[in-house]
N, C-alpha and C. Protein backbone atom coordinates (compact mmCIF):
# COMPACT_ATOMS: atom_id res chain seq x y z
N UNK A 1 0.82 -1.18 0.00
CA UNK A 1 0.00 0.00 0.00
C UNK A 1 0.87 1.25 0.00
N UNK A 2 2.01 1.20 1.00
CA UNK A 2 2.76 2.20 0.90
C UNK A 2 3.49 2.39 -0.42
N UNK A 3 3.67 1.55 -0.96
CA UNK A 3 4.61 1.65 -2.39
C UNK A 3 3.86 2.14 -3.31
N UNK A 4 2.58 1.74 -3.34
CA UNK A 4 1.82 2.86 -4.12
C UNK A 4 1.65 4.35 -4.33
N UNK A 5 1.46 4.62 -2.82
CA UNK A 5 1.62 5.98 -2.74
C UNK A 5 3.09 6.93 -3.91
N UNK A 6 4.82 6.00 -3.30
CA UNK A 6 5.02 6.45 -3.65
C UNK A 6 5.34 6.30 -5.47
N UNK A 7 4.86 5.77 -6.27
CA UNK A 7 4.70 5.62 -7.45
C UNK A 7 3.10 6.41 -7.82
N UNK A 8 2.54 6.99 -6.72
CA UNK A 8 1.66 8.08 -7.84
C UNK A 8 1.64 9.59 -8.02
N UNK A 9 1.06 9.86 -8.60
CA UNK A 9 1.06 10.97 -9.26
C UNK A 9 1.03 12.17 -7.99
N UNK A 10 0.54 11.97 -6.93
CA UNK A 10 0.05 12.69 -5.79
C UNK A 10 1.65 12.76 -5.52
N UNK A 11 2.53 11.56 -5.14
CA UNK A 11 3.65 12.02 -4.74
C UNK A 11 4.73 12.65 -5.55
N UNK A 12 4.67 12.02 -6.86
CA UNK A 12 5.71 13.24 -7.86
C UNK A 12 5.27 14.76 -7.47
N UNK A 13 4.32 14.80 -7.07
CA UNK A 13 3.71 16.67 -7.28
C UNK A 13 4.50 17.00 -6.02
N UNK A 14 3.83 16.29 -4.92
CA UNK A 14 3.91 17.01 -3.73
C UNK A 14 4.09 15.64 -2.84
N UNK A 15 5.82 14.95 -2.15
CA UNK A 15 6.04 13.92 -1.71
C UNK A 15 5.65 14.44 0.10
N UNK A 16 5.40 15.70 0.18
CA UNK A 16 5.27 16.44 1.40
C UNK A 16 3.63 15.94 2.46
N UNK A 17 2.97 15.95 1.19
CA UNK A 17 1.92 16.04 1.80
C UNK A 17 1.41 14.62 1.76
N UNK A 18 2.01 13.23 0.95
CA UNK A 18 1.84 11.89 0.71
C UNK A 18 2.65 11.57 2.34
N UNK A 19 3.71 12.43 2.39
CA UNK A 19 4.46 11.85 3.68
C UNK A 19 3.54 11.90 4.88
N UNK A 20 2.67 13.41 4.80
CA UNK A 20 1.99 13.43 5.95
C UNK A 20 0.58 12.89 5.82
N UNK A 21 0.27 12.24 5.03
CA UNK A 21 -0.99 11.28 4.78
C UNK A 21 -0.68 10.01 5.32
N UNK A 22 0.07 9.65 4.91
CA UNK A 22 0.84 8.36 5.55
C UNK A 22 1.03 8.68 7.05
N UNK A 23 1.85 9.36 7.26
CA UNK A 23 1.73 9.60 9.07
C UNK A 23 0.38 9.94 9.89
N UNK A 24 -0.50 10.52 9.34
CA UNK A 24 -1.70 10.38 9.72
C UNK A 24 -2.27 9.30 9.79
N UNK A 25 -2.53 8.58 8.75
CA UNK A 25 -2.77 7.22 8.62
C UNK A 25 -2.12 6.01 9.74
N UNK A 26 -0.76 6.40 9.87
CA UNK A 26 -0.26 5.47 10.99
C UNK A 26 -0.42 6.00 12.43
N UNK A 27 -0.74 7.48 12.40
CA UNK A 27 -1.43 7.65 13.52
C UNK A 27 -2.45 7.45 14.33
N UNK A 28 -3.55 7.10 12.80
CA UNK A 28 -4.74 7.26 13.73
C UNK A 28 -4.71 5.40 14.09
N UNK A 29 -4.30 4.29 13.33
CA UNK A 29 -4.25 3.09 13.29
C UNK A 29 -3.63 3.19 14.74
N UNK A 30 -2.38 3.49 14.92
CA UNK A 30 -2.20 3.49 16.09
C UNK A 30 -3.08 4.21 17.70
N UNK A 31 -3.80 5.14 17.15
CA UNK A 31 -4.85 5.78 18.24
C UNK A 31 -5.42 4.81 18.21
N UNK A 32 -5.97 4.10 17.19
CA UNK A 32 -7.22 3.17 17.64
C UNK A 32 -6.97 2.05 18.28
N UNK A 33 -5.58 1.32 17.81
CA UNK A 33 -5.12 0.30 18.46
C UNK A 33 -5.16 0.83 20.00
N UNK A 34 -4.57 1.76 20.29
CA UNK A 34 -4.47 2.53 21.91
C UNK A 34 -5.90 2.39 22.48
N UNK A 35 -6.81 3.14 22.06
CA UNK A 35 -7.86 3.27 22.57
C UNK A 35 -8.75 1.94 23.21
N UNK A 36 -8.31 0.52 21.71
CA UNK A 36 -8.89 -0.63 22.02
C UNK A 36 -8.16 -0.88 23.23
N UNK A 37 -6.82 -0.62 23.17
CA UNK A 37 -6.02 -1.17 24.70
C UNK A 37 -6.94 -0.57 25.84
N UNK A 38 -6.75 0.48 25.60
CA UNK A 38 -7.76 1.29 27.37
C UNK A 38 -8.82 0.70 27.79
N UNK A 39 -9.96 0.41 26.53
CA UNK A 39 -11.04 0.12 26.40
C UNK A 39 -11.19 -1.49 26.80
N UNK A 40 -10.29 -2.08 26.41
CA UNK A 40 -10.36 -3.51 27.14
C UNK A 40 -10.29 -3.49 28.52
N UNK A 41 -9.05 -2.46 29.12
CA UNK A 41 -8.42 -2.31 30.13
C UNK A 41 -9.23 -1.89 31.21
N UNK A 42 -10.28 -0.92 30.28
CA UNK A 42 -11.91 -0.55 31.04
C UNK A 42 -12.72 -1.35 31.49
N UNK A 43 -13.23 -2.54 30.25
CA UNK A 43 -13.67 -3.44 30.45
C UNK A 43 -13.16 -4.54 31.55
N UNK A 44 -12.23 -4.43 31.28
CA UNK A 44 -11.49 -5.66 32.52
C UNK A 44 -11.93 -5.28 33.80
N UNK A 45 -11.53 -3.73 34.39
CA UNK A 45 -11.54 -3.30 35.19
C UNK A 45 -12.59 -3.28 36.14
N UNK A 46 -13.82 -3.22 34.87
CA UNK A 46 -15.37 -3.17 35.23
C UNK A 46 -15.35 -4.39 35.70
N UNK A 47 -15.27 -5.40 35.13
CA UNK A 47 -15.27 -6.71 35.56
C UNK A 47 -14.95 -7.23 36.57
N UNK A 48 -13.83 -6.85 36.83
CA UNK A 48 -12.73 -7.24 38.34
C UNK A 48 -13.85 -6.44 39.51
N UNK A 49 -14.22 -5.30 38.78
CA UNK A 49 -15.13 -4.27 39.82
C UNK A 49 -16.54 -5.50 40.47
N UNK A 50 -17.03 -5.71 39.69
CA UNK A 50 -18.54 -6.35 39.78
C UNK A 50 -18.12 -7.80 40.44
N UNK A 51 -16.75 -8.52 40.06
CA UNK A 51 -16.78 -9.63 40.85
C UNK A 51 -16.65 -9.51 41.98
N UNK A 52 -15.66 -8.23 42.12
CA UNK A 52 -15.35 -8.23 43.92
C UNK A 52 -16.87 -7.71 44.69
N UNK A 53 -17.52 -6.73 44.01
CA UNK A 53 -19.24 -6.29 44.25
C UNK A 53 -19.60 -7.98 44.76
N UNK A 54 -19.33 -8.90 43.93
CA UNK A 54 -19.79 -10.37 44.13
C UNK A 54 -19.77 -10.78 44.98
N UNK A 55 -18.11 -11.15 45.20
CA UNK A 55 -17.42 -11.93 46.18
C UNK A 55 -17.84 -11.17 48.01
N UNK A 56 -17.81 -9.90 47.39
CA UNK A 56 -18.17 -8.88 49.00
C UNK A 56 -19.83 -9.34 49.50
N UNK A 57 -20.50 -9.03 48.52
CA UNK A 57 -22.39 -9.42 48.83
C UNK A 57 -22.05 -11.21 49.63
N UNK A 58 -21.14 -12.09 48.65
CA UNK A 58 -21.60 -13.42 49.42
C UNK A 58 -21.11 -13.50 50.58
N UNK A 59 -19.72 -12.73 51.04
CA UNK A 59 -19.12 -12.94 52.15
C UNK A 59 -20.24 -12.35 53.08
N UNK A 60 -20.91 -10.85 52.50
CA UNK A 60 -21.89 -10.17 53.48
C UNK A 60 -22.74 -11.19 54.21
N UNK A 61 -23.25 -12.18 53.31
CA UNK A 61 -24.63 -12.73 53.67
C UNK A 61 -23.99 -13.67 54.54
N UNK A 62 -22.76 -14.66 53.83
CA UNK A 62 -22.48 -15.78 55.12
C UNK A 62 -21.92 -15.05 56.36
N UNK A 63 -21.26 -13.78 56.47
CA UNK A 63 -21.19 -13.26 57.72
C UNK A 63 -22.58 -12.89 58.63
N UNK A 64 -23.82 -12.61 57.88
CA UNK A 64 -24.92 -12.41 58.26
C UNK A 64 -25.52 -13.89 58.93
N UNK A 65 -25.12 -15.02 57.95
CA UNK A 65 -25.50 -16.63 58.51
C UNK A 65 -24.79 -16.97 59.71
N UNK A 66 -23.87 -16.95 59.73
CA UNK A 66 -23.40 -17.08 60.71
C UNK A 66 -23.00 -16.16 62.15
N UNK A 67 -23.56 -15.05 62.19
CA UNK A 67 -24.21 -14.30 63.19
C UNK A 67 -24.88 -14.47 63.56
N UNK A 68 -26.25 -14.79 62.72
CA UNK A 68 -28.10 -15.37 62.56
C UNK A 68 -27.48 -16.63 63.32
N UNK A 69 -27.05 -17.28 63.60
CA UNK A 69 -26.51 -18.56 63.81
C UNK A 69 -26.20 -18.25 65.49
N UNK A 70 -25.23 -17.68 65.59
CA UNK A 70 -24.32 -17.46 66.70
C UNK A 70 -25.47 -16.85 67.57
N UNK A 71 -26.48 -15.77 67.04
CA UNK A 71 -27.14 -15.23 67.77
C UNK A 71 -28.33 -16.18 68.13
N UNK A 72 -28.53 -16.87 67.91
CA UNK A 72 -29.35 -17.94 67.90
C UNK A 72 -29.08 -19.17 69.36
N UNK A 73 -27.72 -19.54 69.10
CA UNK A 73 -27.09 -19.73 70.13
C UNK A 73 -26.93 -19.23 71.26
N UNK A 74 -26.83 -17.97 70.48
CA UNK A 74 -26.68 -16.90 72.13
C UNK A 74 -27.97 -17.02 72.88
N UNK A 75 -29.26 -16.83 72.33
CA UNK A 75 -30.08 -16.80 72.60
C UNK A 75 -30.14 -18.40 73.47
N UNK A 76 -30.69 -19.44 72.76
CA UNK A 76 -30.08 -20.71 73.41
C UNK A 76 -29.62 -20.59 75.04
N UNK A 77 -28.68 -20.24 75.06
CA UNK A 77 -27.66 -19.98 75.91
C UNK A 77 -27.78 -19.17 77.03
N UNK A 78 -28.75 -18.13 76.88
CA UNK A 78 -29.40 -16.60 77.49
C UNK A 78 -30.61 -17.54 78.30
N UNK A 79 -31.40 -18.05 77.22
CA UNK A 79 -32.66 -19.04 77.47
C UNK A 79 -32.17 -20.12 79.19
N UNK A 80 -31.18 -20.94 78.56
CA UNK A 80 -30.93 -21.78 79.87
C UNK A 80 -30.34 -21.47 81.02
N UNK A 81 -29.48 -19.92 80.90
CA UNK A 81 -28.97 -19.38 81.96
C UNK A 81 -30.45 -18.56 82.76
N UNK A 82 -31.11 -18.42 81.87
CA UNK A 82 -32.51 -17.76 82.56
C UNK A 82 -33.20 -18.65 83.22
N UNK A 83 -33.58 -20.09 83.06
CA UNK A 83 -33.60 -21.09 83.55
C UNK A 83 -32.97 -21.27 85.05
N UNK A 84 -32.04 -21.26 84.75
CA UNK A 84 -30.80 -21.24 86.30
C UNK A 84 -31.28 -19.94 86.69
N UNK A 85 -31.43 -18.97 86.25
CA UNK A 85 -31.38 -18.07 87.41
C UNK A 85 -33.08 -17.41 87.88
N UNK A 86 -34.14 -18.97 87.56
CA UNK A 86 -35.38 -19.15 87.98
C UNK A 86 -35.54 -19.82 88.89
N UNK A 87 -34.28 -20.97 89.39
CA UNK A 87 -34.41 -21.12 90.66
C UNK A 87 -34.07 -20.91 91.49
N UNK A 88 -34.55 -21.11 93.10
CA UNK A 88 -34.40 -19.82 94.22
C UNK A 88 -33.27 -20.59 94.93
N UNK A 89 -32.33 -20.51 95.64
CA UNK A 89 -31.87 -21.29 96.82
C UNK A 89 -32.48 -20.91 98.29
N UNK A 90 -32.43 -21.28 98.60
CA UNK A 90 -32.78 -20.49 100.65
C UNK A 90 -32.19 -19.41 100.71
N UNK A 91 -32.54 -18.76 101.34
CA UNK A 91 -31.39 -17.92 102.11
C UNK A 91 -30.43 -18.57 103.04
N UNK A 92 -29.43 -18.10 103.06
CA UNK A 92 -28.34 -18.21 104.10
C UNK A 92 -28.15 -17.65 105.29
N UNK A 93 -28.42 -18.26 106.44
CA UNK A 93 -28.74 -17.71 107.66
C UNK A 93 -26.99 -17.70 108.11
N UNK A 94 -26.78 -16.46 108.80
CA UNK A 94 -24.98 -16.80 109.07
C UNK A 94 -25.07 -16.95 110.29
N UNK A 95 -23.86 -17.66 110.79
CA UNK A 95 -24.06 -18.15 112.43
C UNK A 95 -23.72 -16.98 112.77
N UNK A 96 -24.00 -16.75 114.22
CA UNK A 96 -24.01 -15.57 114.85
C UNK A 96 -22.98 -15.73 116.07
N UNK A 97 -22.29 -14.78 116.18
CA UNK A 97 -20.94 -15.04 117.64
C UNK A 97 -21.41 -14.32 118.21
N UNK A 98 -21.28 -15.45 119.56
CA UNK A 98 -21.86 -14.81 120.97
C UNK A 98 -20.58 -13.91 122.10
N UNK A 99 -19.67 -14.10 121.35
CA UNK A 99 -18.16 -14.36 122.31
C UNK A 99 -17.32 -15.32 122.65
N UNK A 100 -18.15 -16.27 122.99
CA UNK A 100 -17.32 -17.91 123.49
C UNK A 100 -16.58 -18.14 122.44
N UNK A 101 -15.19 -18.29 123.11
CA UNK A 101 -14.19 -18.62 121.93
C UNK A 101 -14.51 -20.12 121.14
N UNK A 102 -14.89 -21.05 121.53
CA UNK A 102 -15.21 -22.34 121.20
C UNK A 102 -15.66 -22.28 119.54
N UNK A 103 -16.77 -21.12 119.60
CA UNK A 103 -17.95 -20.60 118.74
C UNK A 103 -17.18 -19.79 117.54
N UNK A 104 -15.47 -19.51 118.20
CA UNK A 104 -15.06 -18.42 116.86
C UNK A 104 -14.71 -19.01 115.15
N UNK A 105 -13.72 -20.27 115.70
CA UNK A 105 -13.86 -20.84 114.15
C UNK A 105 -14.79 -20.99 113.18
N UNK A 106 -15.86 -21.44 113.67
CA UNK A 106 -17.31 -21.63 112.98
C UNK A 106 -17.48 -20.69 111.98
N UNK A 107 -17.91 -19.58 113.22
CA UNK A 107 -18.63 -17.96 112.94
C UNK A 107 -17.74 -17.91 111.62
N UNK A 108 -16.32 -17.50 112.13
CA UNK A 108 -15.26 -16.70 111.28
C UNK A 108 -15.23 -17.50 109.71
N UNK A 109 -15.16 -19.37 110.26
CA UNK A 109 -15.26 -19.73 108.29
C UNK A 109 -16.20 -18.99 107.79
N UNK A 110 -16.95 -18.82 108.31
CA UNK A 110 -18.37 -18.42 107.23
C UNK A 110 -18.14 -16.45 107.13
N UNK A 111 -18.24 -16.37 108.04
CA UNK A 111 -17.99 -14.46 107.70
C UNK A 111 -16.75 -13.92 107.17
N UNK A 112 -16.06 -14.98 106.89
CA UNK A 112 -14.50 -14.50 106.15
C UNK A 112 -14.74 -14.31 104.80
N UNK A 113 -15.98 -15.10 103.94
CA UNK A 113 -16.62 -14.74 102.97
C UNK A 113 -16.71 -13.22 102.60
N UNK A 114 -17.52 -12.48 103.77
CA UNK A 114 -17.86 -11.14 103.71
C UNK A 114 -15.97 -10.14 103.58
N UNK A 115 -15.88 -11.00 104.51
CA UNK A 115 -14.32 -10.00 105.07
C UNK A 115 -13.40 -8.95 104.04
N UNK A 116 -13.26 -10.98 103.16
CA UNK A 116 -12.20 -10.77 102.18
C UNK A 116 -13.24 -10.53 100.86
N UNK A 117 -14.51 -10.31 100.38
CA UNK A 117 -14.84 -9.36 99.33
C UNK A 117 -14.31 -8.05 99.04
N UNK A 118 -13.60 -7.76 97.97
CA UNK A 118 -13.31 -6.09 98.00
C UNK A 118 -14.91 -5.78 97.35
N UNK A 119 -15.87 -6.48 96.80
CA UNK A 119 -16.86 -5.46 96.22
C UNK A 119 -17.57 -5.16 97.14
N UNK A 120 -17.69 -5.60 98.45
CA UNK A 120 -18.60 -5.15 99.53
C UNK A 120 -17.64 -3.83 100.85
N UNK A 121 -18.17 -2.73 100.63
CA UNK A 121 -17.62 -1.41 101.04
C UNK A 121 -17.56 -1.78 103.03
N UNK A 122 -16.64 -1.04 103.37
CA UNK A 122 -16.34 -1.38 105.35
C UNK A 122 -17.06 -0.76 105.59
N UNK A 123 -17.86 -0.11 105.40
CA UNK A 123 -18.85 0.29 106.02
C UNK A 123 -19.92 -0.67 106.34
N UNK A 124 -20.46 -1.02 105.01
CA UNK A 124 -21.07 -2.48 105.10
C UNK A 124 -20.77 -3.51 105.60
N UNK A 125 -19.73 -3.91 105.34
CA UNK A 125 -19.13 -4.79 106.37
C UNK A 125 -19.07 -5.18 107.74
N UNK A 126 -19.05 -3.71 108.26
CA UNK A 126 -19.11 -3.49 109.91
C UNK A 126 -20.56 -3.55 110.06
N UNK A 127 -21.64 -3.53 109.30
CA UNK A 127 -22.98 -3.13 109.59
C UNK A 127 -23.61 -5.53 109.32
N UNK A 128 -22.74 -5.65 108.85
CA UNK A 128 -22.87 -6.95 108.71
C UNK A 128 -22.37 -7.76 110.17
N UNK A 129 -20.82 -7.15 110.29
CA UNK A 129 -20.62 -7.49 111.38
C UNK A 129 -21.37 -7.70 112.98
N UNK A 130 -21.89 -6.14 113.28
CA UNK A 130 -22.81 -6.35 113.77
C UNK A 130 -24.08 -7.62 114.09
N UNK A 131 -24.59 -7.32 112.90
CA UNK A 131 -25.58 -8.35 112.26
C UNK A 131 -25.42 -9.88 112.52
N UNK A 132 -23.98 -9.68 112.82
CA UNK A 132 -23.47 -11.44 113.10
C UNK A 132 -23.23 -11.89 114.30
N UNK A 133 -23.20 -10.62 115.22
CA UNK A 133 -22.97 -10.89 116.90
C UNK A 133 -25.00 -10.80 117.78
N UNK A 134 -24.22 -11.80 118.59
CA UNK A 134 -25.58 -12.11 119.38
C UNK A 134 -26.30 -10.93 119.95
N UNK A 135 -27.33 -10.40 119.79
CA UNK A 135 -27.38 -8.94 120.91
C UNK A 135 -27.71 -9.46 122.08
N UNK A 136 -27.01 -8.54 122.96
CA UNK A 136 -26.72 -8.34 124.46
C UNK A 136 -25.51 -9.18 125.04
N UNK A 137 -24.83 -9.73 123.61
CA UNK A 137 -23.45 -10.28 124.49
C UNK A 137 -22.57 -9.26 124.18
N UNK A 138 -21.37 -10.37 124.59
CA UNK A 138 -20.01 -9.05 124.70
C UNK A 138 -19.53 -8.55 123.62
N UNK A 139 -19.85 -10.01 122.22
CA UNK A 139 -19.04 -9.77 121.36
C UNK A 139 -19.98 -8.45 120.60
N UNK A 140 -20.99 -8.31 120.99
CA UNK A 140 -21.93 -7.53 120.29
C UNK A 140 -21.56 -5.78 120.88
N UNK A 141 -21.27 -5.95 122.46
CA UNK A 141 -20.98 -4.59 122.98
C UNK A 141 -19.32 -4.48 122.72
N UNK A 142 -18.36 -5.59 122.39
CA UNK A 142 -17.21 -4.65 121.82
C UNK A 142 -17.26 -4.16 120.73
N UNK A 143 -18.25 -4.91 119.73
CA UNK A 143 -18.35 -4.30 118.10
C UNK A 143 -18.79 -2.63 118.21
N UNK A 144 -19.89 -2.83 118.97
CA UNK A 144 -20.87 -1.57 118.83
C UNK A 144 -20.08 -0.49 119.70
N UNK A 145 -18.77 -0.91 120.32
CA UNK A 145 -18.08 0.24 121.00
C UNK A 145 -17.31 1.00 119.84
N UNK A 146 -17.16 0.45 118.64
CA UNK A 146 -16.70 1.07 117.81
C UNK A 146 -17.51 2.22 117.13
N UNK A 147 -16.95 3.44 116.67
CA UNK A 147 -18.07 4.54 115.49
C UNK A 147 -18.35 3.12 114.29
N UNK A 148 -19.38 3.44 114.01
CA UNK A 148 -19.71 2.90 112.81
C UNK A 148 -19.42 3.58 111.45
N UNK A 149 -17.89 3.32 111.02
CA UNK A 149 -17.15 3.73 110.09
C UNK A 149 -16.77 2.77 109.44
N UNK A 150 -16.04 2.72 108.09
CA UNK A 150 -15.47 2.00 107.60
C UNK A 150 -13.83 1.81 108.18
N UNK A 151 -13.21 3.05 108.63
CA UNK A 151 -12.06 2.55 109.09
C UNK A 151 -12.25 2.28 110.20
N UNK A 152 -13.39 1.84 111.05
CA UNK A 152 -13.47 1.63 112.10
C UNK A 152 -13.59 0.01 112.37
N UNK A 153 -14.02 -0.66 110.99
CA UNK A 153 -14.19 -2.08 110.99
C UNK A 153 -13.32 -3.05 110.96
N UNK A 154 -11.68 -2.59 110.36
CA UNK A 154 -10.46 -3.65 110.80
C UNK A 154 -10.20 -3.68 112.10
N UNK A 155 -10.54 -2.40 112.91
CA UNK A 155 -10.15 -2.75 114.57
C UNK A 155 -11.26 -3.57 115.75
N UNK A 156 -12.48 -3.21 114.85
CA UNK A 156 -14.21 -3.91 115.39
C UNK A 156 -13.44 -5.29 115.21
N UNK A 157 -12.98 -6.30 113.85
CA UNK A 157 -12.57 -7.70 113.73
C UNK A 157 -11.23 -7.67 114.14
N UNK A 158 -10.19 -6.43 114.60
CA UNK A 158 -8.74 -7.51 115.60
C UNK A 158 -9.63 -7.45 116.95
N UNK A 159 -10.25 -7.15 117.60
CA UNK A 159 -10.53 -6.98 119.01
C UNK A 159 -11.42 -8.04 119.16
């Protein structure tokens, strides 16, 4: 095709303007080749776009199944602990110290419970204490010789 050009009549006249026909010509062949490149490159891109759109929606839903799932369980789980915490035990009556040393081990296993809680405040504590001595014995009138304070309750239990 090119050899034609230059064997016609267009190029004996004017080889100037055959030269730049030709370079146009390989220009635009080459724009278009370019453009198809982008344009695939578009296409691809779109593609890669919509699968991951894909791959994201299915992960969405099995993360949704298996929440729906878990929460289900939880529930389950909520259900039988509600169960347990429908039945009552007794109350717990605490032994009470009269003074007699005989009587202190007893008392003390059981109120050492209270002692060593940090979530229960010395104030409370001492008001428990109380609560645990016999009224009108001794151990009841050394407690109550104390203010009813919280720093008043480590010296209410050395005495």
């Amino acid at each position: 095709m090119i050899r034609r050009y230059y064997k016609s009549k267009e190029y004996s006249e004017d080889p100037d303007f055959v030269a730049s026909v030709l370079i146009t010509a390989v220009s635009d062949s080459k724009q278009k080749e370019e453009r198809k490149i982008r344009e695939d490159e578009e296409k691809k891109r779109h593609e890669e776009g919509r699968r991951l759109r894909h791959e994201l929606e299915l992960a969405r839903l099995q993360f949704q199944t298996v929440t729906a799932g878990q929460s289900e369980t939880q529930m389950f789980v909520q259900e039988a602990i509600g169960v347990k915490k429908k039945f009552h035990l007794p109350k717990l009556e605490f032994r009470q110290f009269s003074g007699n040393v005989k009587d202190w081990l007893p008392f003390w296993n059981e109120f050492e419970h209270i002692h060593k809680d940090a979530d229960i405040a010395p104030e409370s504590k001492f008001q428990y204490l109380v609560q645990a001595t016999v009224s009108g014995s001794r151990a009841r009138e050394v407690v109550e010789s104390f203010p009813t304070t919280g720093a008043s309750y480590g010296k209410a239990v050395e005495s």
